[in-house]
PDB file of C-alpha atoms in Angstrom:
ATOM      1  CA  UNK F 110      32.639 -33.291 -19.554  1.00 63.00           C
ATOM      2  CA  UNK F 111      35.571 -31.474 -17.994  1.00 61.00           C
ATOM      3  CA  UNK F 112      35.457 -28.702 -20.646  1.00 81.00           C
ATOM      4  CA  UNK F 113      31.626 -28.311 -20.093  1.00 82.00           C
ATOM      5  CA  UNK F 114      32.312 -27.954 -16.356  1.00 86.00           C
ATOM      6  CA  UNK F 115      35.178 -25.502 -17.028  1.00 89.00           C
ATOM      7  CA  UNK F 116      32.803 -23.504 -19.301  1.00 89.00           C
ATOM      8  CA  UNK F 117      29.954 -23.360 -16.717  1.00 88.00           C
ATOM      9  CA  UNK F 118      32.527 -22.391 -13.943  1.00 91.00           C
ATOM     10  CA  UNK F 119      33.826 -19.544 -16.158  1.00 92.00           C
ATOM     11  CA  UNK F 120      30.324 -18.234 -16.887  1.00 91.00           C
ATOM     12  CA  UNK F 121      28.992 -18.138 -13.474  1.00 90.00           C
ATOM     13  CA  UNK F 122      32.227 -16.707 -12.138  1.00 91.00           C
ATOM     14  CA  UNK F 123      32.104 -13.978 -14.922  1.00 91.00           C
ATOM     15  CA  UNK F 124      35.505 -14.936 -16.079  1.00 92.00           C
ATOM     16  CA  UNK F 125      36.568 -12.551 -18.893  1.00 91.00           C
ATOM     17  CA  UNK F 126      38.615 -14.923 -20.791  1.00 93.00           C
ATOM     18  CA  UNK F 127      35.988 -17.635 -20.809  1.00 92.00           C
ATOM     19  CA  UNK F 128      33.443 -15.080 -22.235  1.00 93.00           C
ATOM     20  CA  UNK F 129      36.050 -13.970 -24.910  1.00 92.00           C
ATOM     21  CA  UNK F 130      36.967 -17.464 -25.891  1.00 92.00           C
ATOM     22  CA  UNK F 131      33.207 -18.408 -26.199  1.00 92.00           C
ATOM     23  CA  UNK F 132      32.680 -15.351 -28.406  1.00 91.00           C
ATOM     24  CA  UNK F 133      35.586 -16.295 -30.796  1.00 89.00           C
ATOM     25  CA  UNK F 134      34.327 -19.818 -31.041  1.00 88.00           C
ATOM     26  CA  UNK F 135      32.764 -21.231 -34.060  1.00 86.00           C
ATOM     27  CA  UNK F 136      28.760 -21.096 -34.402  1.00 90.00           C
ATOM     28  CA  UNK F 137      28.698 -19.064 -31.298  1.00 92.00           C
ATOM     29  CA  UNK F 138      24.907 -18.335 -31.788  1.00 92.00           C
ATOM     30  CA  UNK F 139      24.010 -21.970 -32.203  1.00 93.00           C
ATOM     31  CA  UNK F 140      26.077 -22.884 -29.135  1.00 93.00           C
ATOM     32  CA  UNK F 141      24.441 -20.104 -27.074  1.00 93.00           C
ATOM     33  CA  UNK F 142      21.161 -21.241 -28.323  1.00 94.00           C
ATOM     34  CA  UNK F 143      21.581 -24.854 -27.270  1.00 94.00           C
ATOM     35  CA  UNK F 144      22.956 -23.901 -23.939  1.00 93.00           C
ATOM     36  CA  UNK F 145      19.855 -21.614 -23.399  1.00 95.00           C
ATOM     37  CA  UNK F 146      17.367 -24.566 -24.328  1.00 94.00           C
ATOM     38  CA  UNK F 147      19.279 -27.124 -22.095  1.00 93.00           C
ATOM     39  CA  UNK F 148      19.370 -24.846 -19.125  1.00 93.00           C
ATOM     40  CA  UNK F 149      15.718 -23.928 -19.583  1.00 93.00           C
ATOM     41  CA  UNK F 150      14.448 -27.663 -19.719  1.00 93.00           C
ATOM     42  CA  UNK F 151      16.678 -28.788 -16.850  1.00 92.00           C
ATOM     43  CA  UNK F 152      15.704 -26.072 -14.704  1.00 91.00           C
ATOM     44  CA  UNK F 153      11.994 -26.472 -15.583  1.00 90.00           C
ATOM     45  CA  UNK F 154      11.903 -30.180 -15.327  1.00 91.00           C
ATOM     46  CA  UNK F 155      10.265 -30.285 -11.763  1.00 90.00           C
ATOM     47  CA  UNK F 156       7.437 -28.149 -13.216  1.00 88.00           C
ATOM     48  CA  UNK F 157       6.896 -30.513 -16.067  1.00 90.00           C
ATOM     49  CA  UNK F 158       6.828 -33.416 -13.546  1.00 90.00           C
ATOM     50  CA  UNK F 159       4.290 -31.757 -11.374  1.00 87.00           C
ATOM     51  CA  UNK F 160       2.066 -30.789 -14.356  1.00 87.00           C
ATOM     52  CA  UNK F 161       2.297 -34.358 -15.566  1.00 89.00           C
ATOM     53  CA  UNK F 162       1.323 -35.921 -12.018  1.00 87.00           C
ATOM     54  CA  UNK F 163      -1.428 -33.394 -11.554  1.00 83.00           C
ATOM     55  CA  UNK F 164      -2.804 -34.173 -15.119  1.00 83.00           C
ATOM     56  CA  UNK F 165      -2.923 -38.021 -14.385  1.00 83.00           C
ATOM     57  CA  UNK F 166      -4.443 -37.576 -10.999  1.00 80.00           C
ATOM     58  CA  UNK F 167      -7.048 -35.127 -12.284  1.00 76.00           C
ATOM     59  CA  UNK F 168      -9.342 -32.923 -10.444  1.00 74.00           C
ATOM     60  CA  UNK F 169     -10.757 -35.285  -7.843  1.00 76.00           C
ATOM     61  CA  UNK F 170     -13.722 -34.499  -5.579  1.00 78.00           C
ATOM     62  CA  UNK F 171     -11.150 -34.574  -2.681  1.00 80.00           C
ATOM     63  CA  UNK F 172      -9.116 -31.762  -4.269  1.00 79.00           C
ATOM     64  CA  UNK F 173     -12.122 -29.822  -5.076  1.00 76.00           C
ATOM     65  CA  UNK F 174     -13.427 -30.078  -1.397  1.00 79.00           C
ATOM     66  CA  UNK F 175     -10.156 -28.994  -0.117  1.00 81.00           C
ATOM     67  CA  UNK F 176      -9.900 -26.030  -2.310  1.00 80.00           C
ATOM     68  CA  UNK F 177     -13.293 -25.190  -1.702  1.00 78.00           C
ATOM     69  CA  UNK F 178     -12.996 -25.267   2.230  1.00 80.00           C
ATOM     70  CA  UNK F 179      -9.645 -23.088   1.802  1.00 82.00           C
ATOM     71  CA  UNK F 180     -11.366 -20.510  -0.429  1.00 80.00           C
ATOM     72  CA  UNK F 181     -14.523 -20.177   1.566  1.00 75.00           C
ATOM     73  CA  UNK F 182     -12.517 -20.076   4.705  1.00 78.00           C
ATOM     74  CA  UNK F 183     -10.619 -17.122   3.386  1.00 80.00           C
ATOM     75  CA  UNK F 184     -13.627 -15.541   1.938  1.00 75.00           C
ATOM     76  CA  UNK F 185     -15.393 -15.591   5.327  1.00 74.00           C
ATOM     77  CA  UNK F 186     -12.617 -13.722   6.860  1.00 75.00           C
ATOM     78  CA  UNK F 187     -12.800 -10.820   4.452  1.00 72.00           C
ATOM     79  CA  UNK F 188     -16.476 -11.153   3.698  1.00 69.00           C
ATOM     80  CA  UNK F 189     -18.086  -7.701   2.879  1.00 67.00           C
ATOM     81  CA  UNK F 190     -20.576  -6.496   5.518  1.00 67.00           C
ATOM     82  CA  UNK F 191     -22.554  -4.200   3.319  1.00 67.00           C
ATOM     83  CA  UNK F 192     -23.760  -7.074   1.086  1.00 65.00           C
ATOM     84  CA  UNK F 193     -27.128  -8.861   1.659  1.00 68.00           C
ATOM     85  CA  UNK F 194     -26.826 -12.362   3.146  1.00 70.00           C
ATOM     86  CA  UNK F 195     -28.754 -13.655   0.278  1.00 76.00           C
ATOM     87  CA  UNK F 196     -26.149 -12.462  -2.247  1.00 75.00           C
ATOM     88  CA  UNK F 197     -23.331 -13.967  -0.083  1.00 76.00           C
ATOM     89  CA  UNK F 198     -25.145 -17.354   0.011  1.00 77.00           C
ATOM     90  CA  UNK F 199     -25.786 -17.269  -3.727  1.00 82.00           C
ATOM     91  CA  UNK F 200     -22.260 -16.602  -4.420  1.00 79.00           C
ATOM     92  CA  UNK F 201     -21.094 -19.401  -2.207  1.00 79.00           C
ATOM     93  CA  UNK F 202     -23.535 -21.746  -3.756  1.00 82.00           C
ATOM     94  CA  UNK F 203     -22.405 -20.732  -7.310  1.00 84.00           C
ATOM     95  CA  UNK F 204     -18.801 -21.452  -6.187  1.00 80.00           C
ATOM     96  CA  UNK F 205     -19.761 -24.900  -4.904  1.00 81.00           C
ATOM     97  CA  UNK F 206     -21.539 -25.664  -8.060  1.00 82.00           C
ATOM     98  CA  UNK F 207     -18.520 -24.426 -10.122  1.00 85.00           C
ATOM     99  CA  UNK F 208     -16.316 -26.894  -8.283  1.00 80.00           C
ATOM    100  CA  UNK F 209     -18.649 -29.814  -8.717  1.00 82.00           C
ATOM    101  CA  UNK F 210     -18.956 -29.013 -12.452  1.00 84.00           C
ATOM    102  CA  UNK F 211     -15.182 -28.892 -12.619  1.00 81.00           C
ATOM    103  CA  UNK F 212     -14.999 -32.266 -11.247  1.00 79.00           C
ATOM    104  CA  UNK F 213     -17.604 -33.629 -13.716  1.00 79.00           C
ATOM    105  CA  UNK F 214     -16.081 -32.233 -16.648  1.00 80.00           C
ATOM    106  CA  UNK F 215     -12.661 -33.768 -15.624  1.00 75.00           C
ATOM    107  CA  UNK F 216     -14.192 -37.151 -15.305  1.00 76.00           C
ATOM    108  CA  UNK F 217     -15.388 -37.078 -18.926  1.00 76.00           C
ATOM    109  CA  UNK F 218     -13.681 -39.817 -20.949  1.00 77.00           C
ATOM    110  CA  UNK F 219     -11.173 -38.667 -23.447  1.00 74.00           C
ATOM    111  CA  UNK F 220     -10.046 -40.255 -26.810  1.00 81.00           C
ATOM    112  CA  UNK F 221      -6.479 -40.956 -25.261  1.00 76.00           C
ATOM    113  CA  UNK F 222      -5.864 -42.626 -21.960  1.00 82.00           C
ATOM    114  CA  UNK F 223      -5.521 -40.181 -19.176  1.00 79.00           C
ATOM    115  CA  UNK F 224      -1.762 -40.743 -18.629  1.00 83.00           C
ATOM    116  CA  UNK F 225      -0.978 -40.292 -22.398  1.00 87.00           C
ATOM    117  CA  UNK F 226      -3.272 -37.256 -22.709  1.00 85.00           C
ATOM    118  CA  UNK F 227      -1.490 -35.689 -19.433  1.00 86.00           C
ATOM    119  CA  UNK F 228       1.941 -36.296 -20.857  1.00 91.00           C
ATOM    120  CA  UNK F 229       1.181 -34.425 -24.110  1.00 91.00           C
ATOM    121  CA  UNK F 230      -0.546 -31.632 -22.275  1.00 88.00           C
ATOM    122  CA  UNK F 231       2.545 -31.283 -19.803  1.00 90.00           C
ATOM    123  CA  UNK F 232       4.862 -31.568 -22.825  1.00 92.00           C
ATOM    124  CA  UNK F 233       3.060 -28.967 -24.700  1.00 91.00           C
ATOM    125  CA  UNK F 234       3.064 -26.518 -21.878  1.00 90.00           C
ATOM    126  CA  UNK F 235       6.763 -27.246 -21.357  1.00 91.00           C
ATOM    127  CA  UNK F 236       7.573 -26.501 -25.052  1.00 92.00           C
ATOM    128  CA  UNK F 237       5.332 -23.497 -25.116  1.00 92.00           C
ATOM    129  CA  UNK F 238       7.075 -22.084 -21.974  1.00 90.00           C
ATOM    130  CA  UNK F 239      10.446 -22.601 -23.865  1.00 91.00           C
ATOM    131  CA  UNK F 240       9.238 -20.850 -26.881  1.00 92.00           C
ATOM    132  CA  UNK F 241       8.119 -17.898 -24.648  1.00 92.00           C
ATOM    133  CA  UNK F 242      11.439 -17.717 -22.914  1.00 92.00           C
ATOM    134  CA  UNK F 243      13.193 -17.533 -26.233  1.00 93.00           C
ATOM    135  CA  UNK F 244      10.800 -14.826 -27.444  1.00 94.00           C
ATOM    136  CA  UNK F 245      11.682 -12.719 -24.342  1.00 93.00           C
ATOM    137  CA  UNK F 246      15.417 -13.287 -24.817  1.00 94.00           C
ATOM    138  CA  UNK F 247      15.255 -12.368 -28.436  1.00 94.00           C
ATOM    139  CA  UNK F 248      12.927  -9.619 -28.058  1.00 93.00           C
ATOM    140  CA  UNK F 249      14.591  -7.827 -25.157  1.00 94.00           C
ATOM    141  CA  UNK F 250      17.987  -8.505 -26.878  1.00 94.00           C
ATOM    142  CA  UNK F 251      16.798  -6.523 -29.906  1.00 93.00           C
ATOM    143  CA  UNK F 252      16.305  -3.406 -27.908  1.00 93.00           C
ATOM    144  CA  UNK F 253      19.587  -3.862 -26.001  1.00 94.00           C
ATOM    145  CA  UNK F 254      21.418  -4.413 -29.426  1.00 93.00           C
ATOM    146  CA  UNK F 255      19.638  -1.233 -30.793  1.00 92.00           C
ATOM    147  CA  UNK F 256      20.862   0.953 -27.878  1.00 93.00           C
ATOM    148  CA  UNK F 257      24.317  -0.773 -27.892  1.00 93.00           C
ATOM    149  CA  UNK F 258      24.531   0.237 -31.687  1.00 91.00           C
ATOM    150  CA  UNK F 259      23.508   3.829 -30.997  1.00 91.00           C
ATOM    151  CA  UNK F 260      26.182   3.924 -28.138  1.00 90.00           C
ATOM    152  CA  UNK F 261      28.944   2.729 -30.505  1.00 88.00           C
ATOM    153  CA  UNK F 262      28.897  -0.808 -29.961  1.00 87.00           C
ATOM    154  CA  UNK F 263      29.516  -3.624 -32.556  1.00 81.00           C
ATOM    155  CA  UNK F 264      25.883  -4.540 -32.627  1.00 69.00           C
ATOM    156  CA  UNK F 265      26.545  -7.890 -34.605  1.00 83.00           C
ATOM    157  CA  UNK F 266      23.622 -10.388 -34.075  1.00 88.00           C
ATOM    158  CA  UNK F 267      25.440 -13.820 -33.790  1.00 90.00           C
ATOM    159  CA  UNK F 268      28.017 -12.792 -31.296  1.00 91.00           C
ATOM    160  CA  UNK F 269      25.671 -10.761 -29.241  1.00 93.00           C
ATOM    161  CA  UNK F 270      22.833 -13.374 -28.974  1.00 94.00           C
ATOM    162  CA  UNK F 271      25.208 -16.226 -28.602  1.00 93.00           C
ATOM    163  CA  UNK F 272      26.935 -14.569 -25.581  1.00 94.00           C
ATOM    164  CA  UNK F 273      23.783 -13.162 -23.902  1.00 95.00           C
ATOM    165  CA  UNK F 274      22.169 -16.643 -24.118  1.00 95.00           C
ATOM    166  CA  UNK F 275      24.603 -17.682 -21.167  1.00 95.00           C
ATOM    167  CA  UNK F 276      22.385 -15.736 -18.688  1.00 95.00           C
ATOM    168  CA  UNK F 277      20.378 -18.910 -18.678  1.00 94.00           C
ATOM    169  CA  UNK F 278      23.057 -20.855 -16.890  1.00 94.00           C
ATOM    170  CA  UNK F 279      22.513 -19.546 -13.432  1.00 94.00           C
ATOM    171  CA  UNK F 280      18.975 -20.418 -13.958  1.00 92.00           C
ATOM    172  CA  UNK F 281      19.788 -23.997 -13.392  1.00 92.00           C
ATOM    173  CA  UNK F 282      19.175 -23.190  -9.745  1.00 92.00           C
ATOM    174  CA  UNK F 283      15.507 -23.109 -10.531  1.00 90.00           C
ATOM    175  CA  UNK F 284      15.482 -26.787 -10.514  1.00 91.00           C
ATOM    176  CA  UNK F 285      15.066 -26.499  -6.772  1.00 91.00           C
ATOM    177  CA  UNK F 286      11.864 -24.328  -7.163  1.00 86.00           C
ATOM    178  CA  UNK F 287       9.687 -27.053  -5.753  1.00 84.00           C
ATOM    179  CA  UNK F 288      11.444 -26.908  -2.258  1.00 87.00           C
ATOM    180  CA  UNK F 289       9.548 -24.581  -0.031  1.00 87.00           C
ATOM    181  CA  UNK F 290      11.328 -21.503   0.875  1.00 88.00           C
ATOM    182  CA  UNK F 291      14.705 -22.697  -0.460  1.00 91.00           C
ATOM    183  CA  UNK F 292      13.264 -22.794  -4.025  1.00 89.00           C
ATOM    184  CA  UNK F 293      12.195 -19.157  -3.822  1.00 90.00           C
ATOM    185  CA  UNK F 294      15.561 -18.124  -2.231  1.00 93.00           C
ATOM    186  CA  UNK F 295      17.503 -19.712  -5.009  1.00 93.00           C
ATOM    187  CA  UNK F 296      15.119 -18.235  -7.540  1.00 91.00           C
ATOM    188  CA  UNK F 297      16.150 -14.939  -6.478  1.00 94.00           C
ATOM    189  CA  UNK F 298      19.802 -15.608  -6.633  1.00 94.00           C
ATOM    190  CA  UNK F 299      19.397 -17.137 -10.171  1.00 93.00           C
ATOM    191  CA  UNK F 300      17.719 -13.904 -11.021  1.00 93.00           C
ATOM    192  CA  UNK F 301      20.416 -11.667  -9.859  1.00 95.00           C
ATOM    193  CA  UNK F 302      23.215 -13.924 -11.109  1.00 95.00           C
ATOM    194  CA  UNK F 303      21.560 -14.147 -14.580  1.00 94.00           C
ATOM    195  CA  UNK F 304      21.386 -10.374 -14.886  1.00 95.00           C
ATOM    196  CA  UNK F 305      25.116 -10.204 -13.842  1.00 95.00           C
ATOM    197  CA  UNK F 306      26.008 -12.773 -16.540  1.00 96.00           C
ATOM    198  CA  UNK F 307      23.907 -10.822 -19.080  1.00 96.00           C
ATOM    199  CA  UNK F 308      25.578  -7.529 -18.325  1.00 96.00           C
ATOM    200  CA  UNK F 309      29.004  -9.148 -18.616  1.00 95.00           C
ATOM    201  CA  UNK F 310      27.943 -10.676 -22.074  1.00 95.00           C
ATOM    202  CA  UNK F 311      26.897  -7.236 -23.240  1.00 95.00           C
ATOM    203  CA  UNK F 312      30.243  -5.654 -21.958  1.00 94.00           C
ATOM    204  CA  UNK F 313      32.350  -8.304 -23.725  1.00 94.00           C
ATOM    205  CA  UNK F 314      30.367  -8.384 -27.006  1.00 92.00           C
ATOM    206  CA  UNK F 315      30.234  -4.765 -27.358  1.00 92.00           C
ATOM    207  CA  UNK F 316      33.612  -3.854 -25.942  1.00 91.00           C
ATOM    208  CA  UNK F 317      31.898  -1.501 -23.376  1.00 93.00           C
ATOM    209  CA  UNK F 318      33.093  -0.579 -19.981  1.00 92.00           C
ATOM    210  CA  UNK F 319      31.254  -2.103 -17.025  1.00 91.00           C
ATOM    211  CA  UNK F 320      29.107   0.885 -16.345  1.00 93.00           C
ATOM    212  CA  UNK F 321      28.165   1.356 -19.794  1.00 94.00           C
ATOM    213  CA  UNK F 322      27.131  -2.220 -20.067  1.00 94.00           C
ATOM    214  CA  UNK F 323      24.822  -1.894 -17.069  1.00 95.00           C
ATOM    215  CA  UNK F 324      23.286   1.225 -18.576  1.00 94.00           C
ATOM    216  CA  UNK F 325      22.649  -0.323 -22.006  1.00 94.00           C
ATOM    217  CA  UNK F 326      21.313  -3.471 -20.438  1.00 94.00           C
ATOM    218  CA  UNK F 327      18.757  -1.720 -18.215  1.00 95.00           C
ATOM    219  CA  UNK F 328      17.728   1.210 -20.504  1.00 93.00           C
ATOM    220  CA  UNK F 329      14.961  -0.801 -22.389  1.00 91.00           C
ATOM    221  CA  UNK F 330      13.428  -1.813 -19.149  1.00 92.00           C
ATOM    222  CA  UNK F 331      13.744   1.769 -17.767  1.00 92.00           C
ATOM    223  CA  UNK F 332      12.004   3.111 -20.830  1.00 91.00           C
ATOM    224  CA  UNK F 333       9.281   0.621 -20.493  1.00 89.00           C
ATOM    225  CA  UNK F 334       8.728   1.413 -16.856  1.00 91.00           C
ATOM    226  CA  UNK F 335       8.710   5.176 -17.684  1.00 92.00           C
ATOM    227  CA  UNK F 336       6.175   4.742 -20.466  1.00 91.00           C
ATOM    228  CA  UNK F 337       4.009   2.543 -18.116  1.00 89.00           C
ATOM    229  CA  UNK F 338       4.354   5.259 -15.409  1.00 90.00           C
ATOM    230  CA  UNK F 339       3.222   8.006 -17.767  1.00 91.00           C
ATOM    231  CA  UNK F 340       0.326   5.943 -19.174  1.00 89.00           C
ATOM    232  CA  UNK F 341      -0.847   4.993 -15.694  1.00 87.00           C
ATOM    233  CA  UNK F 342      -0.714   8.519 -14.777  1.00 87.00           C
ATOM    234  CA  UNK F 343      -2.727   9.709 -17.827  1.00 85.00           C
ATOM    235  CA  UNK F 344      -5.316   7.015 -17.211  1.00 85.00           C
ATOM    236  CA  UNK F 345      -5.709   7.851 -13.529  1.00 83.00           C
ATOM    237  CA  UNK F 346      -5.914  11.664 -14.411  1.00 80.00           C
ATOM    238  CA  UNK F 347      -8.680  10.848 -17.006  1.00 82.00           C
ATOM    239  CA  UNK F 348     -10.519   8.673 -14.520  1.00 78.00           C
ATOM    240  CA  UNK F 349     -10.356  11.278 -11.807  1.00 76.00           C
ATOM    241  CA  UNK F 350     -11.543  13.966 -14.289  1.00 75.00           C
ATOM    242  CA  UNK F 351     -14.504  11.736 -15.406  1.00 73.00           C
ATOM    243  CA  UNK F 352     -15.500  11.187 -11.783  1.00 72.00           C
ATOM    244  CA  UNK F 353     -15.245  14.949 -10.869  1.00 72.00           C
ATOM    245  CA  UNK F 354     -17.430  15.860 -14.001  1.00 68.00           C
ATOM    246  CA  UNK F 355     -19.926  13.214 -13.088  1.00 62.00           C
ATOM    247  CA  UNK F 356     -20.328  14.782  -9.686  1.00 61.00           C
TER     248      UNK F 356
END
């Protein structure tokens, strides 16, 4: 237990020796993967609990009425003035009918008791989110590793992924995500802290300087943003051209 606490302390404080010791340990990829999963499931446990509770409770008429009142209240504030009243009334009625249909569908009996079905739905969503997180970690890491290789780094899979998996440790702060305001603030702290850990992992695993590790870490993201901006600009230009030609 004490060694685990020391490891977490070294990770979050970006202690170089802690990272190097972890890098040189046996089964570094396996250890990193297990740490990643443990941190993810602990941090997202409140989300799992909320999903489970909502699934057991179901979509009740009271919930439908509350959501309906909130939505229609906001809609009336931003209601378009150039639309016929009949169309507005029809939209509102269709929305109410949709809410009522949702309540009726939720009330349909299921083969499994509601609590059991809710548990498996929540568990499935929890595991699916974990798989998605693993996909992002491995996918983004592949591009970072490619650029690290081009920049003269080691580019060895197991040490790199084992060490970069430690970026999940600061995300333990997300366990407080259900707390209003505080949860959002801690989520932002976890994001920034996790990026710092990732950069440190890239630096140690590739024997890069701090500045080079920052560049290699953000290079894939910068390229994606640049490509997105180019595609967005091209699409906007094409749309503008089509509108001008139509006139």
